[in-house]
Short mmCIF file of C-alpha atoms and ligand atoms in Angstrom, two decimals:
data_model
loop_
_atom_site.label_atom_id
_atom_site.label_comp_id
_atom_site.label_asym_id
_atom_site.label_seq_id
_atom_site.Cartn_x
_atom_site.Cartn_y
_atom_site.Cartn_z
CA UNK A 1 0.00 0.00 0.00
CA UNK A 2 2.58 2.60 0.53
CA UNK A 3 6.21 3.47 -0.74
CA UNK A 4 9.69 2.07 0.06
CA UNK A 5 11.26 4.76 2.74
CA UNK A 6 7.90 6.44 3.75
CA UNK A 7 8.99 6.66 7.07
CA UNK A 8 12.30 6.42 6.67
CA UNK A 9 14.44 9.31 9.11
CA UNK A 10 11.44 9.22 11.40
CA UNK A 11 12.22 7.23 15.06
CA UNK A 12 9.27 5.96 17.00
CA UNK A 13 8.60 4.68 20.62
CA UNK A 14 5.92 1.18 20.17
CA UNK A 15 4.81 0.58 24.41
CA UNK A 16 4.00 -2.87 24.21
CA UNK A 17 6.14 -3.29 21.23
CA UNK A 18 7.66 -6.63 21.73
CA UNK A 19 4.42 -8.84 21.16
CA UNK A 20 1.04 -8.65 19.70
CA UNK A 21 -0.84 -5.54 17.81
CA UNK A 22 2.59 -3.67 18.72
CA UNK A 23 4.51 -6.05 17.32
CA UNK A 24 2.85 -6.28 14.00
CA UNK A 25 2.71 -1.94 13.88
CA UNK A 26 6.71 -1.87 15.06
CA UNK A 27 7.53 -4.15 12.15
CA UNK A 28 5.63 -2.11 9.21
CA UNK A 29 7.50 0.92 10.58
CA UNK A 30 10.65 -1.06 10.81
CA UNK A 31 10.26 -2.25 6.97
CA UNK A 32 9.05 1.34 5.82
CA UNK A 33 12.24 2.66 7.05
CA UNK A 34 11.73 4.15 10.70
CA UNK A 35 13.86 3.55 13.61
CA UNK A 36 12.34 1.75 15.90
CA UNK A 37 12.41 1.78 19.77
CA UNK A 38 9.84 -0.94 21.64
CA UNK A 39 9.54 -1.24 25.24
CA UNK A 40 7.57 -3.70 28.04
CA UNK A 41 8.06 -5.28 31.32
CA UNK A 42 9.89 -8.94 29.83
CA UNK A 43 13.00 -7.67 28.74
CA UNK A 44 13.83 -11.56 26.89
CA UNK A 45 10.32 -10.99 24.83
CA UNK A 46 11.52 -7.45 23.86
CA UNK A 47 14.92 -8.41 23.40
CA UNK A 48 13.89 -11.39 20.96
CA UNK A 49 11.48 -9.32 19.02
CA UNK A 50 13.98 -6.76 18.39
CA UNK A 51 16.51 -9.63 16.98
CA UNK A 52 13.97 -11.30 14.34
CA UNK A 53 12.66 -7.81 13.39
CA UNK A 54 16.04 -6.88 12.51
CA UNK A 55 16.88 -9.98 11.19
CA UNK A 56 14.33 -9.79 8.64
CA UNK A 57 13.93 -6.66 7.35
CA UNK A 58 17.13 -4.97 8.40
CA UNK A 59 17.54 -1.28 9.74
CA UNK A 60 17.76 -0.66 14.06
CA UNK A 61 14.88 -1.50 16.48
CA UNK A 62 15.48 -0.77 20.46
CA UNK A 63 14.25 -2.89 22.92
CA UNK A 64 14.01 -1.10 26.25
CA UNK A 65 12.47 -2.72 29.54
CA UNK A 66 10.38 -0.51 31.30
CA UNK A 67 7.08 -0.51 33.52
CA UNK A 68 4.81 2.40 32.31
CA UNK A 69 2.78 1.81 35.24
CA UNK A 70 5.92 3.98 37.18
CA UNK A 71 6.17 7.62 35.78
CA UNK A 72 9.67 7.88 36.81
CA UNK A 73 10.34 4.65 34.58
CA UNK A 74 8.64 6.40 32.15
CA UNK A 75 10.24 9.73 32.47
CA UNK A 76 13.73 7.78 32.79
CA UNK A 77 13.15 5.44 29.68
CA UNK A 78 11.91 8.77 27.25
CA UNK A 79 14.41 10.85 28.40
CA UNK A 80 17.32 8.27 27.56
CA UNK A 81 15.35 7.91 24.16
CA UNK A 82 15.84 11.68 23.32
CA UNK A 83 19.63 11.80 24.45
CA UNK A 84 19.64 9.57 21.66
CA UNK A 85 17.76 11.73 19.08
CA UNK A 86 14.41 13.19 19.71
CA UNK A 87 11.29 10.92 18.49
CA UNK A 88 8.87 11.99 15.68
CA UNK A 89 6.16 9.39 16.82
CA UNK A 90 4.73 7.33 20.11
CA UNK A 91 2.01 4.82 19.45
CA UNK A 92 0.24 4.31 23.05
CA UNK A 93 -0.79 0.19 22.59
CA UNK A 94 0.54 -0.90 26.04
CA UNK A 95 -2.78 -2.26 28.06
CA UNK A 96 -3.96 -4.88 30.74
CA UNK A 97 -7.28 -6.51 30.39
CA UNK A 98 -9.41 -8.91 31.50
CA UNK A 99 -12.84 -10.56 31.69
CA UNK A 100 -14.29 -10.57 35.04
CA UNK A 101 -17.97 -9.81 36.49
CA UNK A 102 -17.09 -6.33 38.25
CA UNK A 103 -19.12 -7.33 41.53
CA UNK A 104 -15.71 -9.90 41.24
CA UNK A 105 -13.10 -7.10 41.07
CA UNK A 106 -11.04 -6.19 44.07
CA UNK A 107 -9.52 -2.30 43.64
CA UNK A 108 -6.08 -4.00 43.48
CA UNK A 109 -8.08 -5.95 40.13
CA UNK A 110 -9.58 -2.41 38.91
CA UNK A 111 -6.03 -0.45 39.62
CA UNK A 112 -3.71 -3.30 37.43
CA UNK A 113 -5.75 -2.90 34.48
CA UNK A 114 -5.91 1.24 34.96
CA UNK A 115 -2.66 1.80 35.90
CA UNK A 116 -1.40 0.53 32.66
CA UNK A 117 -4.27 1.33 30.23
CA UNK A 118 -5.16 4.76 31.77
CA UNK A 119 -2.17 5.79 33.80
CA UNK A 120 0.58 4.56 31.61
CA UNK A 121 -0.76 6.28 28.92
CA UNK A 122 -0.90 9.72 30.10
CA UNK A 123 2.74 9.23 31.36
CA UNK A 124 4.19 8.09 28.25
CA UNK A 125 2.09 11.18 25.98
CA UNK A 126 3.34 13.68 28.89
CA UNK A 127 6.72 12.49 28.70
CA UNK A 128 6.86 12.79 24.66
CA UNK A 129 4.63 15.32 24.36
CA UNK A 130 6.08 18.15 26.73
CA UNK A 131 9.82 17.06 24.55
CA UNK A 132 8.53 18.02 21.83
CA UNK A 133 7.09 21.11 22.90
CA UNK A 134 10.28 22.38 24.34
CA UNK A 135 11.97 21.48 21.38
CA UNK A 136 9.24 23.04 18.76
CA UNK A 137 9.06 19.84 17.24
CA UNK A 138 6.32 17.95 15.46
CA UNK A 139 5.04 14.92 16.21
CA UNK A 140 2.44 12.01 15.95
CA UNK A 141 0.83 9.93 18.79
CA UNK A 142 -1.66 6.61 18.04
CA UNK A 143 -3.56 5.19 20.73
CA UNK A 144 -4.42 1.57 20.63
CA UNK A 145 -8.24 1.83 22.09
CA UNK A 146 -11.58 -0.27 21.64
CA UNK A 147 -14.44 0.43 20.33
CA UNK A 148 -15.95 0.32 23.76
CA UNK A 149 -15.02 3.92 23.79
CA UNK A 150 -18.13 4.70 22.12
CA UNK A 151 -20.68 2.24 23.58
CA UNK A 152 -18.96 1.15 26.86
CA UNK A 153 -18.72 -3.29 27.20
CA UNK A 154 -20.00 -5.45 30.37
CA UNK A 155 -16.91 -7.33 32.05
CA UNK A 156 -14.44 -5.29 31.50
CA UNK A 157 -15.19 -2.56 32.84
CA UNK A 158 -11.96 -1.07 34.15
CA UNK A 159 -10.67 -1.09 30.34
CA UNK A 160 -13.60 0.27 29.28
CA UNK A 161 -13.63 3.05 31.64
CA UNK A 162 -9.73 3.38 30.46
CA UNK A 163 -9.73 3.25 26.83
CA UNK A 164 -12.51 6.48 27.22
CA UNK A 165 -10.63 7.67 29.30
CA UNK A 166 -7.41 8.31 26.78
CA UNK A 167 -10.22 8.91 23.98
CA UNK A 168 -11.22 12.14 26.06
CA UNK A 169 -6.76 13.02 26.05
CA UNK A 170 -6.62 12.49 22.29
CA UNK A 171 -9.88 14.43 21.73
CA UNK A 172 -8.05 17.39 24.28
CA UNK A 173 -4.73 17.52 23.33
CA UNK A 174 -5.20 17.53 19.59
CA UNK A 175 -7.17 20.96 20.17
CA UNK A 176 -4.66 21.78 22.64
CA UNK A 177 -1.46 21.01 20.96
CA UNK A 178 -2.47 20.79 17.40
CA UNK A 179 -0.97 25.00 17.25
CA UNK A 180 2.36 22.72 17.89
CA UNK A 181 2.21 20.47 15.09
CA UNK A 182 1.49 18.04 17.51
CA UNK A 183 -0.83 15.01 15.62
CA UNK A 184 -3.18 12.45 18.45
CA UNK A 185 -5.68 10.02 17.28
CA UNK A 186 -6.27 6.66 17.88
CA UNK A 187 -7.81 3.46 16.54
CA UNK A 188 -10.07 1.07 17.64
CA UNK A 189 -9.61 -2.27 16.69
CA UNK A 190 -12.22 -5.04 16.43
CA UNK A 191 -10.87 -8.54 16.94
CA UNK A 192 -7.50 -9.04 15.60
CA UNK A 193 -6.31 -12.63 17.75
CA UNK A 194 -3.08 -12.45 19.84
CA UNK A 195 -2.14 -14.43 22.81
CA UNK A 196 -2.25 -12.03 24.90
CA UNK A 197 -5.78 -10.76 24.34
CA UNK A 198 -7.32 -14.27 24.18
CA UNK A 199 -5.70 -15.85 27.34
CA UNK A 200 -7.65 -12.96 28.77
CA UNK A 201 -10.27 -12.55 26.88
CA UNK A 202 -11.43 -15.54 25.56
CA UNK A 203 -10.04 -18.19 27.99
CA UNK A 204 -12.77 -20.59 27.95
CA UNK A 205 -11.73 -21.88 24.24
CA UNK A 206 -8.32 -23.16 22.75
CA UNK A 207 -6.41 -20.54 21.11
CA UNK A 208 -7.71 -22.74 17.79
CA UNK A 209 -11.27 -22.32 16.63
CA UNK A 210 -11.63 -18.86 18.23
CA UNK A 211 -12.33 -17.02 14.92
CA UNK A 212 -15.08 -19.36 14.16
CA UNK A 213 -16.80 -18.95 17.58
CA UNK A 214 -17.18 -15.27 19.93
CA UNK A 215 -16.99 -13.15 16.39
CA UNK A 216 -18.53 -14.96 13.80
CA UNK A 217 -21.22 -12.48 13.65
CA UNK A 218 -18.71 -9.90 12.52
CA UNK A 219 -20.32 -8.72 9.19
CA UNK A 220 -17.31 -9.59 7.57
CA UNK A 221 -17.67 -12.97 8.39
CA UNK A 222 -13.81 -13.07 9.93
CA UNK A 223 -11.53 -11.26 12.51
CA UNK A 224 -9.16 -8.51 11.45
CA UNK A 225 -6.06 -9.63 9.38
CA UNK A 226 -3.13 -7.84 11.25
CA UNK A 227 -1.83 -6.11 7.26
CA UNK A 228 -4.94 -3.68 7.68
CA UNK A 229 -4.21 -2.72 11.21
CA UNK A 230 -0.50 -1.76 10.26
CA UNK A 231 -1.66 -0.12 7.03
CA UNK A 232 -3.78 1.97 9.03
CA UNK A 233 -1.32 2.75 11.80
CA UNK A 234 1.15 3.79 9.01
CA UNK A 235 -1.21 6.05 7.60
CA UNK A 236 -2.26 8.02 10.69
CA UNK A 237 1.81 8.25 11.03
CA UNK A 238 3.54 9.24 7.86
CA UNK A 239 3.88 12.73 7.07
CA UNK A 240 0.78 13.97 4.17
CA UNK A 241 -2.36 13.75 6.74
CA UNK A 242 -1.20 16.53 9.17
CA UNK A 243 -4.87 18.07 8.82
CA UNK A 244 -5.77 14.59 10.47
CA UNK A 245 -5.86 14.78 14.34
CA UNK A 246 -8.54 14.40 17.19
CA UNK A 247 -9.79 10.63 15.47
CA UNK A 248 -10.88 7.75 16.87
CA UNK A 249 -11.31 5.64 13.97
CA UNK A 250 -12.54 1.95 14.39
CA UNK A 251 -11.03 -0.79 11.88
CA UNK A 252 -13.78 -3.63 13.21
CA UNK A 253 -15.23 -4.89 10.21
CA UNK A 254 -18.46 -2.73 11.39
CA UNK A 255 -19.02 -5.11 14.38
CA UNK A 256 -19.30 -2.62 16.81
CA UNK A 257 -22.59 -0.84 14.67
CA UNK A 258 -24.34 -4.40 14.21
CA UNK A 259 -23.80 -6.26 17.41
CA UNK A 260 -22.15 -3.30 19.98
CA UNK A 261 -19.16 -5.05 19.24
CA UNK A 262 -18.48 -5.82 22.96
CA UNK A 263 -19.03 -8.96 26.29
CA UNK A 264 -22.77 -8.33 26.71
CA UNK A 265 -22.87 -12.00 25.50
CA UNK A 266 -21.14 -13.77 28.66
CA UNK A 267 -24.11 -12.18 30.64
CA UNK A 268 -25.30 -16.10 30.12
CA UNK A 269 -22.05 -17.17 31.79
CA UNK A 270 -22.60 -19.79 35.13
CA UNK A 271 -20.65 -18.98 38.29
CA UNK A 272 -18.71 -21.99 37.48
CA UNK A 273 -17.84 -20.83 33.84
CA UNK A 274 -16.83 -17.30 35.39
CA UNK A 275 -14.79 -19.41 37.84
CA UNK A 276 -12.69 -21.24 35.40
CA UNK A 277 -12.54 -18.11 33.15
CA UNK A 278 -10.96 -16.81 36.54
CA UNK A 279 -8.59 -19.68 37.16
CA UNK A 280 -7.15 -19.87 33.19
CA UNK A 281 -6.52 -16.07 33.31
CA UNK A 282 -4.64 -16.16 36.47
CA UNK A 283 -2.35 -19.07 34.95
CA UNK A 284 -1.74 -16.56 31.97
CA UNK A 285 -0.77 -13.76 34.50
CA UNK A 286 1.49 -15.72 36.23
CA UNK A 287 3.06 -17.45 33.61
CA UNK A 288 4.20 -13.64 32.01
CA UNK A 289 4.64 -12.03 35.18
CA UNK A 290 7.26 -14.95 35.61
CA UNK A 291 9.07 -13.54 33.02
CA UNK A 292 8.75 -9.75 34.12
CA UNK A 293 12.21 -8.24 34.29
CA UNK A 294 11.10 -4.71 35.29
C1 LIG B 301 -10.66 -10.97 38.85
C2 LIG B 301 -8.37 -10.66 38.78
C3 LIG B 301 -8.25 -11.52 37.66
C4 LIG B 301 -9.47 -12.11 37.16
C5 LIG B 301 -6.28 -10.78 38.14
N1 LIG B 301 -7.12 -10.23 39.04
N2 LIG B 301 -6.95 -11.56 37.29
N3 LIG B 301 -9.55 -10.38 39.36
N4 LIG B 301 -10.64 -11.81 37.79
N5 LIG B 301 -9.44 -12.92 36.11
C6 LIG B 301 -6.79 -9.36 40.17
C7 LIG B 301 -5.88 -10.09 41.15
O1 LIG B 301 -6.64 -10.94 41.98
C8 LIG B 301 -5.27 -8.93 41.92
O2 LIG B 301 -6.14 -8.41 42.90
C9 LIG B 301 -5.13 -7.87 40.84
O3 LIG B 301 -6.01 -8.25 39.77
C10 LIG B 301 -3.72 -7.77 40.30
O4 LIG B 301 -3.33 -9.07 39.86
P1 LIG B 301 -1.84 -9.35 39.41
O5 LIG B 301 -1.76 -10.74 38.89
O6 LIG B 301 -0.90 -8.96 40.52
O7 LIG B 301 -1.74 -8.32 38.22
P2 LIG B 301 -0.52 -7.60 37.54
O8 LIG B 301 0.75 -8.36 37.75
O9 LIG B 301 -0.55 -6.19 37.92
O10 LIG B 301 -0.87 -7.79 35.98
C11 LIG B 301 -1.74 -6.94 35.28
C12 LIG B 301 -2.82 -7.69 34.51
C13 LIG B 301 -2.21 -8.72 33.56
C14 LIG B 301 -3.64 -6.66 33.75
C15 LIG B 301 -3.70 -8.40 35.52
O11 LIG B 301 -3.25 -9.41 32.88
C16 LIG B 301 -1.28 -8.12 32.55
O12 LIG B 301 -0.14 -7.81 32.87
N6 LIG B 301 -1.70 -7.95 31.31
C17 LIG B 301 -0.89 -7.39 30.20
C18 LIG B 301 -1.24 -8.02 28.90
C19 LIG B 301 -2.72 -7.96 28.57
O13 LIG B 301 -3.58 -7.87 29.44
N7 LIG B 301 -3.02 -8.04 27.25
C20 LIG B 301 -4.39 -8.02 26.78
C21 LIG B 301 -4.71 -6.70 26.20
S1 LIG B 301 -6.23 -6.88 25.30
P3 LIG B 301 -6.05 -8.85 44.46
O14 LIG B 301 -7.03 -7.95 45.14
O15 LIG B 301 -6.49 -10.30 44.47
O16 LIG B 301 -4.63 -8.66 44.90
C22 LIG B 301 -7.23 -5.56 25.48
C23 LIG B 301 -8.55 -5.41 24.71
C24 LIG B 301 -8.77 -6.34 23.57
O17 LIG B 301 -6.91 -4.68 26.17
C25 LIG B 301 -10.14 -6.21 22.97
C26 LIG B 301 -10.53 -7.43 22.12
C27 LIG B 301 -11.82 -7.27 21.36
P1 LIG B 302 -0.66 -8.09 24.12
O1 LIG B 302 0.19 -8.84 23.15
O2 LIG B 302 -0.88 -8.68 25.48
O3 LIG B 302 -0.07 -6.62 24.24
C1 LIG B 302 0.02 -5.89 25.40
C2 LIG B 302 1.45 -5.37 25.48
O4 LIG B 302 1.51 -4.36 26.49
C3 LIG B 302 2.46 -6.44 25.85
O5 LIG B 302 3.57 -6.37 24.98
C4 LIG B 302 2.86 -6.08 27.26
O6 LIG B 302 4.22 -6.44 27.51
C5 LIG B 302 2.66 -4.57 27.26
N1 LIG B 302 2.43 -4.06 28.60
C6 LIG B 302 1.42 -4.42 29.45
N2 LIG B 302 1.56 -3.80 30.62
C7 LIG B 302 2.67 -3.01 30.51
C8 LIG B 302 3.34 -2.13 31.40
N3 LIG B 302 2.88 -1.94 32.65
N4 LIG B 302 4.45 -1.49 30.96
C9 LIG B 302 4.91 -1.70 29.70
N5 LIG B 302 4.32 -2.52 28.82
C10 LIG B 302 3.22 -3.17 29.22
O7 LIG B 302 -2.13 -7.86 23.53
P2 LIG B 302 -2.60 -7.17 22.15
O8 LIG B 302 -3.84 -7.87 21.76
O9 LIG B 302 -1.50 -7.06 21.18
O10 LIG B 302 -3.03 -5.72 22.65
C11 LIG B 302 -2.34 -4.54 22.23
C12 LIG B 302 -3.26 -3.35 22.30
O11 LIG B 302 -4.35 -3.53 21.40
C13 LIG B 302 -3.89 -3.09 23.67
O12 LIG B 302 -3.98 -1.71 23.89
C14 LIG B 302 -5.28 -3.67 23.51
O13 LIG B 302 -6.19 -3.09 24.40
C15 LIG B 302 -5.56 -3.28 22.07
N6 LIG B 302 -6.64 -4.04 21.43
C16 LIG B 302 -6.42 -5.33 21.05
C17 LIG B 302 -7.41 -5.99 20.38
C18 LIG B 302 -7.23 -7.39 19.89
O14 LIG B 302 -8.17 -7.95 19.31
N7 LIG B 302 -6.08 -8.02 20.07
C19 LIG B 302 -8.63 -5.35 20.12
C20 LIG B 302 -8.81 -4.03 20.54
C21 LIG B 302 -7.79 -3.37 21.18
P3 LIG B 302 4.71 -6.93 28.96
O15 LIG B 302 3.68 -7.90 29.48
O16 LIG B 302 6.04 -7.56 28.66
O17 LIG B 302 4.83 -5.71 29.79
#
């Protein structure tokens, strides 16, 4: 879809680069000629990311461990970024998540899925942000949201309150830096499968199968294919749509306008199911917190 070198001299920060959505929107950047720095709490999975992304397509990707959940991490990590060379683009996709009945959440529950999704964010867009200010630079900041934004979703509540949260900073700071040159939107994807999403969001089925199951009602018929997302993300980066800022623009397959797009369905869910749900998610969280090197 786009041009050898359309992004090539620009450097931008992926949070949550190393796997995933992140992964996938690191790499197109990577291949269209951008320098790329990723960062996350499992410094191996970062670490190995940056060594096959490199290994295949050439050019310089950064992996840098760091909790955005700390805003002195955060501060710490950007500002060692910029002694480097200042960025020209952050894409916010960092985020915790999971299904749970919200009667079932402890605050600790509510505060690990806000402190990353809601918190993080605003540290990491601060930290860039005010750079590039004092600089009188440009720039160009994604967020990675939901659609949930518009229509709010049963059972995950704490994301959903999060992801509307950072929908109300991009709508605000692209009136209140856009005299900067300072670009925000965001995009909303519908289902596009990684592991981390389903161990937490769809835990009740094998990683196999799950297309044809929770979102074969998508109009489309099928799930996102992870080209379109990075197409898109590439887009709302590369220099020619400056006009373009203050979006929240869903890539879903129009799921979100013909079924809401959301969990209402698990409202048939048994205390049992909810309990195994429960019990599979924690093995996924402990099984990646394991491997947590920040
Ligand atoms: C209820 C739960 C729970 C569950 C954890 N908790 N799992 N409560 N139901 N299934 C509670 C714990 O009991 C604890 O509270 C608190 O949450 C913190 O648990 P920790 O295990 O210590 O969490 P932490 O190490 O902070 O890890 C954060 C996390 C984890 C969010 C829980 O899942 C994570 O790190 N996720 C990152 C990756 C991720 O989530 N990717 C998916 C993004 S997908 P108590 O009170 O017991 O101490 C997405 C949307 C996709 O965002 C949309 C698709 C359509
Ligand atoms: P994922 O692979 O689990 O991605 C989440 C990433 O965030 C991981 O790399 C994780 O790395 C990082 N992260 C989490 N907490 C962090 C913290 N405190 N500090 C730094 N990094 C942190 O899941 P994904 O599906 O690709 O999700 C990526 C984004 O897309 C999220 O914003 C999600 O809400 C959004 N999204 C996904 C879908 C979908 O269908 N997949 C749909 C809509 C929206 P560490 O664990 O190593 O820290």
């Amino acid at each position: 879809m786009f041009k050898d070198g359309l992004l090539k001299g620009k450097r931008i920060l992926v949070t949550g680069g190393g796997t995933g959505l992140g992964r996938v929107m690191a790499e197109e950047y990577l291949k269209l000629g951008a320098e790329i720095y990723i960062c996350g709490r499992r410094g191996a999975v970062l670490e190995e990311a940056a060594g096959e992304m490199m290994a295949a397509h050439g050019g310089k990707v950064t992996a840098r461990a760091c909790d955005i959940r700390n805003a002195g991490a955060v501060e710490e990590l950007v500002q060692s970024i910029f002694d480097e060379g200042p960025l020209d683009g952050l894409v916010n996709n960092a985020a915790g998540n999971f299904i749970s009945r919200t009667e079932d959440l402890s605050p600790r529950g509510f505060d690990a899925i806000a402190s990353i999704a809601f918190h993080g964010t605003f540290y990491m867009t601060h930290a860039v942000g005010k750079r590039w200010i004092a600089a009188g630079r440009k720039g160009s900041i994604i967020s990675i949201l939901t659609t949930w934004v518009w229509n709010g979703s049963p059972y995950v509540v704490p994301s959903a309150m999060s992801k509307t949260g950072v929908k109300a900073m991009t709508d605000s700071l692209a009136a209140e830096w856009g005299h900067y040159g300072i670009r925000i939107n965001a995009i909303c994807p519908g289902p596009f499968p990684t592991k981390g999403a389903w161990d937490r969001l769809n835990p009740e089925s094998t990683n196999e199968g799950m297309e044809e199951d929770r979102f074969a009602t998508n109009p489309m018929g099928r799930v996102g294919d992870m080209a379109e997302l990075a197409n898109l993300a590439t887009f709302l980066m590369a220099d020619g749509c400056e006009y373009l800022t203050g979006q929240t623009i869903a890539i879903d397959g129009a799921m979100y306008q013909a079924t809401g797009g959301n969990f209402y369905n698990l409202h048939t869910w048994t205390d049992e199911m909810w309990e195994a749900a429960r019990n599979a998610i924690r093995g996924a969280n402990e099984k990646d917190k394991a491997a947590r090197t920040v």
